[in-house]
Amino acid sequence: MTKPSNTRGWLAPTLLGAAAALGASALYAVAKTREAEHRHPPIGRFMTVDGVRLHYLERGRGEPLVLIHGNGTMIQDFLVSGIVEDLATRYRVILIDRPGYGYSERPRALWTPRAHATLFEKALRRLGVTQAVVLGHSWGSLVAVALALQAPQLVRSLVLASGYYYPTLRADVMLFSPPAIPVLGDVMRYTVSPAISRLILPGLIKAMFAPAPVPERFDEEFPKDLMLRPSQLRASAEDAALMTPVTVELQEHYRDLKLPVVIIAGADDQVADVGRQSERLHRELPQSALIVVPGLGHMIHHLAPEQVVRAVDQASERPRARAA
């Protein structure tokens, strides 16, 4: 006679323990989210476009200038860098939290650069902008390019900073994409992902600035806690998962850009290889200008703010290319 299995003896307590741990993690994530939002409330205004509530901020007067942030960050990224203070003396600077970041909502949808661009175009029209210089950093550079392709009369010139334009194999895509998976990702974002992200965030930030050190102002003023909210973790994971696929489509249209383009990057960018990305795009766009700053990494607007400001001025002053 076989002995009765002891599986039931340990399975139920194990499942109950796991459920309790997940529940505690979810409560912790919600509590930390509320704490972060209490500490860092919205700093701008809100508008709703196509059912999406967007958080935006305006500074200064003059020619409209739109700044589009990268993956994982929010409009404070530009504010903390110091470039907004300078640019606002002669431009109407418009900063919009991309969907899912900061205090902008992100409904369930496929948020490609073109989807972002459609939303941004309508938001800018709502703000009375008929023509603007557009600066995109990192993932935001894809949105800037998509906006210029879809609304060529709206975008007068482009500044593309530390951009990623051509598909490559990227380990970080596999590493950071799981929270974007439906159902499983939802569980992760409210349980293990915030805790893991909190542990690895200092190293990720360090890599973004490498080989330069993280500036003291960024370390002290940037609201890093907002990056760890489940909603923003989902947005960041979705953008990471889409980064390579969307460039497959967009790269077929770069030559359609008939406007002034200034490309700027750090020569030692460890996130987006300059030779494979910025320099290649420059070769494909004969009318573009390329600025490569020696010894600097991905967060070029923090590390070389004067050069980025000059790139904006250069883009604003350059004449538009004639259509072929």
Short mmCIF file of N, CA and C in Angstrom, two decimals, residues 120-239:
data_model
loop_
_atom_site.label_atom_id
_atom_site.label_comp_id
_atom_site.label_asym_id
_atom_site.label_seq_id
_atom_site.Cartn_x
_atom_site.Cartn_y
_atom_site.Cartn_z
N PHE A 120 0.40 64.74 -29.21
CA PHE A 120 1.13 65.98 -29.01
C PHE A 120 0.69 67.05 -30.01
N GLU A 121 0.47 66.64 -31.25
CA GLU A 121 0.02 67.61 -32.25
C GLU A 121 -1.29 68.26 -31.82
N LYS A 122 -2.23 67.46 -31.36
CA LYS A 122 -3.52 68.00 -30.92
C LYS A 122 -3.37 68.86 -29.68
N ALA A 123 -2.49 68.46 -28.76
CA ALA A 123 -2.27 69.25 -27.56
C ALA A 123 -1.67 70.61 -27.91
N LEU A 124 -0.72 70.62 -28.82
CA LEU A 124 -0.08 71.88 -29.20
C LEU A 124 -1.05 72.78 -29.93
N ARG A 125 -1.89 72.21 -30.77
CA ARG A 125 -2.92 73.01 -31.43
C ARG A 125 -3.84 73.64 -30.38
N ARG A 126 -4.16 72.84 -29.35
CA ARG A 126 -5.01 73.34 -28.26
C ARG A 126 -4.35 74.53 -27.57
N LEU A 127 -3.03 74.52 -27.49
CA LEU A 127 -2.29 75.61 -26.85
C LEU A 127 -2.04 76.78 -27.80
N GLY A 128 -2.58 76.70 -28.99
CA GLY A 128 -2.43 77.79 -29.94
C GLY A 128 -1.11 77.81 -30.68
N VAL A 129 -0.39 76.69 -30.68
CA VAL A 129 0.91 76.62 -31.36
C VAL A 129 0.70 76.21 -32.80
N THR A 130 1.17 77.03 -33.73
CA THR A 130 1.06 76.71 -35.15
C THR A 130 2.39 76.28 -35.74
N GLN A 131 3.48 76.64 -35.08
CA GLN A 131 4.81 76.25 -35.54
C GLN A 131 5.76 76.29 -34.35
N ALA A 132 6.66 75.30 -34.27
CA ALA A 132 7.53 75.23 -33.10
C ALA A 132 8.83 74.52 -33.44
N VAL A 133 9.87 74.86 -32.67
CA VAL A 133 11.09 74.06 -32.64
C VAL A 133 10.82 72.92 -31.66
N VAL A 134 11.25 71.72 -31.99
CA VAL A 134 10.98 70.56 -31.13
C VAL A 134 12.28 69.87 -30.79
N LEU A 135 12.51 69.68 -29.48
CA LEU A 135 13.68 68.94 -29.00
C LEU A 135 13.21 67.65 -28.35
N GLY A 136 13.78 66.54 -28.80
CA GLY A 136 13.48 65.25 -28.19
C GLY A 136 14.75 64.63 -27.66
N HIS A 137 14.67 64.10 -26.43
CA HIS A 137 15.84 63.43 -25.84
C HIS A 137 15.57 61.94 -25.76
N SER A 138 16.54 61.12 -26.21
CA SER A 138 16.48 59.66 -26.10
C SER A 138 15.21 59.13 -26.76
N TRP A 139 14.34 58.40 -26.03
CA TRP A 139 13.11 57.89 -26.63
C TRP A 139 12.26 59.05 -27.15
N GLY A 140 12.38 60.20 -26.50
CA GLY A 140 11.64 61.37 -26.97
C GLY A 140 12.06 61.84 -28.34
N SER A 141 13.27 61.49 -28.78
CA SER A 141 13.71 61.86 -30.12
C SER A 141 12.87 61.14 -31.18
N LEU A 142 12.42 59.92 -30.87
CA LEU A 142 11.56 59.20 -31.80
C LEU A 142 10.21 59.89 -31.92
N VAL A 143 9.70 60.40 -30.81
CA VAL A 143 8.44 61.14 -30.84
C VAL A 143 8.61 62.43 -31.64
N ALA A 144 9.74 63.10 -31.44
CA ALA A 144 10.00 64.34 -32.17
C ALA A 144 10.05 64.09 -33.67
N VAL A 145 10.74 63.02 -34.08
CA VAL A 145 10.82 62.67 -35.50
C VAL A 145 9.44 62.34 -36.04
N ALA A 146 8.67 61.53 -35.31
CA ALA A 146 7.33 61.16 -35.75
C ALA A 146 6.44 62.40 -35.89
N LEU A 147 6.58 63.34 -34.97
CA LEU A 147 5.79 64.56 -35.03
C LEU A 147 6.15 65.38 -36.27
N ALA A 148 7.43 65.46 -36.58
CA ALA A 148 7.87 66.20 -37.77
C ALA A 148 7.38 65.52 -39.05
N LEU A 149 7.34 64.20 -39.05
CA LEU A 149 6.87 63.48 -40.24
C LEU A 149 5.36 63.63 -40.42
N GLN A 150 4.61 63.62 -39.33
CA GLN A 150 3.16 63.68 -39.41
C GLN A 150 2.62 65.10 -39.51
N ALA A 151 3.34 66.05 -38.97
CA ALA A 151 2.87 67.44 -38.96
C ALA A 151 4.00 68.37 -39.41
N PRO A 152 4.42 68.27 -40.67
CA PRO A 152 5.58 69.04 -41.13
C PRO A 152 5.39 70.56 -41.06
N GLN A 153 4.14 71.01 -41.11
CA GLN A 153 3.92 72.46 -41.00
C GLN A 153 4.00 72.93 -39.55
N LEU A 154 3.80 72.02 -38.61
CA LEU A 154 3.85 72.38 -37.20
C LEU A 154 5.29 72.44 -36.68
N VAL A 155 6.12 71.50 -37.12
CA VAL A 155 7.50 71.41 -36.63
C VAL A 155 8.41 72.18 -37.58
N ARG A 156 8.94 73.29 -37.09
CA ARG A 156 9.81 74.13 -37.93
C ARG A 156 11.22 73.59 -38.01
N SER A 157 11.72 73.03 -36.91
CA SER A 157 13.06 72.45 -36.89
C SER A 157 13.14 71.47 -35.72
N LEU A 158 14.14 70.59 -35.80
CA LEU A 158 14.32 69.54 -34.80
C LEU A 158 15.67 69.63 -34.13
N VAL A 159 15.69 69.33 -32.83
CA VAL A 159 16.92 69.07 -32.10
C VAL A 159 16.77 67.67 -31.53
N LEU A 160 17.68 66.78 -31.92
CA LEU A 160 17.61 65.38 -31.50
C LEU A 160 18.81 65.09 -30.61
N ALA A 161 18.53 64.83 -29.33
CA ALA A 161 19.59 64.67 -28.34
C ALA A 161 19.68 63.23 -27.87
N SER A 162 20.87 62.65 -27.99
CA SER A 162 21.13 61.30 -27.48
C SER A 162 20.09 60.30 -27.97
N GLY A 163 19.77 60.37 -29.24
CA GLY A 163 18.68 59.58 -29.78
C GLY A 163 19.04 58.16 -30.17
N TYR A 164 17.98 57.37 -30.33
CA TYR A 164 18.08 55.98 -30.79
C TYR A 164 17.20 55.90 -32.03
N TYR A 165 17.80 55.66 -33.21
CA TYR A 165 17.09 55.79 -34.47
C TYR A 165 17.05 54.51 -35.31
N TYR A 166 17.97 53.58 -35.06
CA TYR A 166 18.09 52.38 -35.88
C TYR A 166 18.06 51.14 -35.00
N PRO A 167 17.40 50.06 -35.47
CA PRO A 167 17.26 48.87 -34.63
C PRO A 167 18.59 48.17 -34.38
N THR A 168 18.79 47.78 -33.13
CA THR A 168 19.96 47.00 -32.73
C THR A 168 19.51 46.00 -31.67
N LEU A 169 20.31 45.00 -31.42
CA LEU A 169 20.03 44.06 -30.34
C LEU A 169 20.37 44.74 -29.01
N ARG A 170 19.43 44.75 -28.09
CA ARG A 170 19.63 45.45 -26.82
C ARG A 170 19.23 44.54 -25.67
N ALA A 171 20.17 44.31 -24.76
CA ALA A 171 19.89 43.48 -23.59
C ALA A 171 18.89 44.16 -22.66
N ASP A 172 18.92 45.50 -22.60
CA ASP A 172 18.02 46.19 -21.68
C ASP A 172 16.56 46.04 -22.07
N VAL A 173 16.30 45.81 -23.36
CA VAL A 173 14.91 45.60 -23.78
C VAL A 173 14.36 44.34 -23.13
N MET A 174 15.13 43.27 -23.16
CA MET A 174 14.69 42.01 -22.54
C MET A 174 14.59 42.15 -21.02
N LEU A 175 15.48 42.93 -20.45
CA LEU A 175 15.54 43.06 -18.99
C LEU A 175 14.38 43.86 -18.44
N PHE A 176 13.99 44.94 -19.12
CA PHE A 176 13.01 45.87 -18.56
C PHE A 176 11.61 45.73 -19.15
N SER A 177 11.40 44.83 -20.12
CA SER A 177 10.10 44.71 -20.77
C SER A 177 9.04 43.91 -20.01
N PRO A 178 9.39 42.93 -19.14
CA PRO A 178 8.36 42.09 -18.52
C PRO A 178 7.20 42.83 -17.86
N PRO A 179 7.40 43.97 -17.18
CA PRO A 179 6.24 44.64 -16.58
C PRO A 179 5.23 45.16 -17.60
N ALA A 180 5.59 45.11 -18.89
CA ALA A 180 4.65 45.54 -19.92
C ALA A 180 3.70 44.43 -20.34
N ILE A 181 3.99 43.19 -19.95
CA ILE A 181 3.17 42.05 -20.35
C ILE A 181 1.82 42.12 -19.62
N PRO A 182 0.71 42.06 -20.35
CA PRO A 182 -0.61 42.11 -19.69
C PRO A 182 -0.75 41.02 -18.64
N VAL A 183 -1.46 41.34 -17.59
CA VAL A 183 -1.76 40.46 -16.46
C VAL A 183 -0.50 40.19 -15.64
N LEU A 184 0.45 39.44 -16.21
CA LEU A 184 1.69 39.17 -15.48
C LEU A 184 2.40 40.46 -15.12
N GLY A 185 2.47 41.37 -16.08
CA GLY A 185 3.12 42.65 -15.81
C GLY A 185 2.40 43.46 -14.76
N ASP A 186 1.06 43.39 -14.76
CA ASP A 186 0.28 44.10 -13.76
C ASP A 186 0.60 43.59 -12.36
N VAL A 187 0.72 42.27 -12.23
CA VAL A 187 1.08 41.70 -10.93
C VAL A 187 2.48 42.14 -10.52
N MET A 188 3.41 42.09 -11.46
CA MET A 188 4.79 42.47 -11.16
C MET A 188 4.90 43.92 -10.72
N ARG A 189 4.16 44.80 -11.40
CA ARG A 189 4.28 46.24 -11.13
C ARG A 189 3.79 46.61 -9.74
N TYR A 190 2.91 45.81 -9.20
CA TYR A 190 2.37 46.10 -7.86
C TYR A 190 2.98 45.23 -6.78
N THR A 191 3.96 44.40 -7.15
CA THR A 191 4.57 43.52 -6.15
C THR A 191 6.09 43.63 -6.19
N VAL A 192 6.72 42.85 -7.06
CA VAL A 192 8.18 42.77 -7.02
C VAL A 192 8.88 43.91 -7.75
N SER A 193 8.27 44.44 -8.82
CA SER A 193 8.97 45.43 -9.64
C SER A 193 9.35 46.70 -8.89
N PRO A 194 8.45 47.31 -8.09
CA PRO A 194 8.87 48.51 -7.37
C PRO A 194 10.05 48.28 -6.44
N ALA A 195 10.03 47.13 -5.75
CA ALA A 195 11.13 46.84 -4.82
C ALA A 195 12.44 46.61 -5.56
N ILE A 196 12.38 45.85 -6.64
CA ILE A 196 13.59 45.60 -7.43
C ILE A 196 14.09 46.90 -8.06
N SER A 197 13.16 47.67 -8.60
CA SER A 197 13.54 48.93 -9.24
C SER A 197 14.18 49.90 -8.25
N ARG A 198 13.67 49.89 -7.03
CA ARG A 198 14.25 50.76 -6.00
C ARG A 198 15.70 50.38 -5.71
N LEU A 199 16.00 49.09 -5.79
CA LEU A 199 17.36 48.63 -5.53
C LEU A 199 18.31 48.95 -6.68
N ILE A 200 17.83 48.80 -7.92
CA ILE A 200 18.73 48.97 -9.07
C ILE A 200 18.74 50.39 -9.63
N LEU A 201 17.81 51.25 -9.17
CA LEU A 201 17.71 52.59 -9.73
C LEU A 201 19.00 53.40 -9.62
N PRO A 202 19.70 53.41 -8.48
CA PRO A 202 20.95 54.19 -8.42
C PRO A 202 21.96 53.76 -9.48
N GLY A 203 22.06 52.45 -9.72
CA GLY A 203 22.99 51.98 -10.74
C GLY A 203 22.55 52.37 -12.14
N LEU A 204 21.23 52.35 -12.40
CA LEU A 204 20.73 52.74 -13.71
C LEU A 204 20.98 54.22 -13.97
N ILE A 205 20.75 55.04 -12.96
CA ILE A 205 21.00 56.48 -13.12
C ILE A 205 22.48 56.74 -13.36
N LYS A 206 23.31 56.05 -12.62
CA LYS A 206 24.76 56.20 -12.81
C LYS A 206 25.16 55.85 -14.23
N ALA A 207 24.58 54.78 -14.79
CA ALA A 207 24.90 54.37 -16.16
C ALA A 207 24.42 55.39 -17.17
N MET A 208 23.31 56.06 -16.88
CA MET A 208 22.79 57.07 -17.81
C MET A 208 23.73 58.26 -17.94
N PHE A 209 24.43 58.58 -16.87
CA PHE A 209 25.34 59.73 -16.88
C PHE A 209 26.78 59.35 -17.23
N ALA A 210 27.13 58.08 -17.06
CA ALA A 210 28.51 57.62 -17.28
C ALA A 210 29.00 58.02 -18.68
N PRO A 211 30.29 58.35 -18.79
CA PRO A 211 31.34 58.22 -17.78
C PRO A 211 31.43 59.40 -16.80
N ALA A 212 30.57 60.40 -16.95
CA ALA A 212 30.57 61.53 -16.02
C ALA A 212 29.82 61.15 -14.76
N PRO A 213 30.10 61.80 -13.65
CA PRO A 213 29.34 61.53 -12.42
C PRO A 213 27.94 62.13 -12.50
N VAL A 214 27.04 61.63 -11.67
CA VAL A 214 25.68 62.17 -11.60
C VAL A 214 25.75 63.56 -10.98
N PRO A 215 25.22 64.59 -11.66
CA PRO A 215 25.27 65.94 -11.09
C PRO A 215 24.54 66.03 -9.76
N GLU A 216 25.07 66.85 -8.89
CA GLU A 216 24.49 67.00 -7.56
C GLU A 216 23.05 67.52 -7.64
N ARG A 217 22.80 68.43 -8.58
CA ARG A 217 21.46 69.00 -8.68
C ARG A 217 20.45 67.92 -9.06
N PHE A 218 20.80 67.05 -9.98
CA PHE A 218 19.90 65.96 -10.35
C PHE A 218 19.65 65.04 -9.16
N ASP A 219 20.70 64.69 -8.48
CA ASP A 219 20.60 63.76 -7.36
C ASP A 219 19.70 64.32 -6.26
N GLU A 220 19.74 65.62 -6.06
CA GLU A 220 19.00 66.23 -4.96
C GLU A 220 17.58 66.66 -5.36
N GLU A 221 17.37 67.06 -6.62
CA GLU A 221 16.11 67.69 -6.99
C GLU A 221 15.19 66.83 -7.86
N PHE A 222 15.74 65.87 -8.58
CA PHE A 222 14.87 65.09 -9.46
C PHE A 222 13.99 64.15 -8.63
N PRO A 223 12.67 64.10 -8.89
CA PRO A 223 11.76 63.28 -8.07
C PRO A 223 11.84 61.80 -8.44
N LYS A 224 12.89 61.16 -8.00
CA LYS A 224 13.13 59.75 -8.37
C LYS A 224 12.02 58.82 -7.87
N ASP A 225 11.39 59.16 -6.76
CA ASP A 225 10.32 58.31 -6.23
C ASP A 225 9.16 58.17 -7.21
N LEU A 226 8.91 59.21 -8.02
CA LEU A 226 7.82 59.13 -8.99
C LEU A 226 8.11 58.10 -10.08
N MET A 227 9.37 57.83 -10.32
CA MET A 227 9.76 56.85 -11.33
C MET A 227 9.38 55.43 -10.92
N LEU A 228 9.19 55.20 -9.62
CA LEU A 228 8.98 53.86 -9.10
C LEU A 228 7.50 53.51 -8.91
N ARG A 229 6.60 54.39 -9.31
CA ARG A 229 5.18 54.09 -9.20
C ARG A 229 4.80 53.02 -10.23
N PRO A 230 3.86 52.15 -9.92
CA PRO A 230 3.46 51.11 -10.87
C PRO A 230 3.05 51.64 -12.23
N SER A 231 2.35 52.78 -12.26
CA SER A 231 1.91 53.34 -13.54
C SER A 231 3.09 53.74 -14.42
N GLN A 232 4.11 54.32 -13.80
CA GLN A 232 5.27 54.75 -14.58
C GLN A 232 6.15 53.55 -14.96
N LEU A 233 6.20 52.54 -14.11
CA LEU A 233 6.94 51.33 -14.45
C LEU A 233 6.34 50.67 -15.68
N ARG A 234 5.01 50.69 -15.80
CA ARG A 234 4.37 50.12 -16.99
C ARG A 234 4.73 50.92 -18.23
N ALA A 235 4.66 52.25 -18.14
CA ALA A 235 5.00 53.07 -19.30
C ALA A 235 6.44 52.84 -19.74
N SER A 236 7.33 52.79 -18.78
CA SER A 236 8.74 52.60 -19.10
C SER A 236 8.99 51.23 -19.73
N ALA A 237 8.31 50.20 -19.20
CA ALA A 237 8.47 48.86 -19.75
C ALA A 237 7.92 48.77 -21.16
N GLU A 238 6.78 49.39 -21.39
CA GLU A 238 6.19 49.38 -22.74
C GLU A 238 7.08 50.10 -23.73
N ASP A 239 7.64 51.22 -23.32
CA ASP A 239 8.54 51.96 -24.22
C ASP A 239 9.80 51.15 -24.52
#
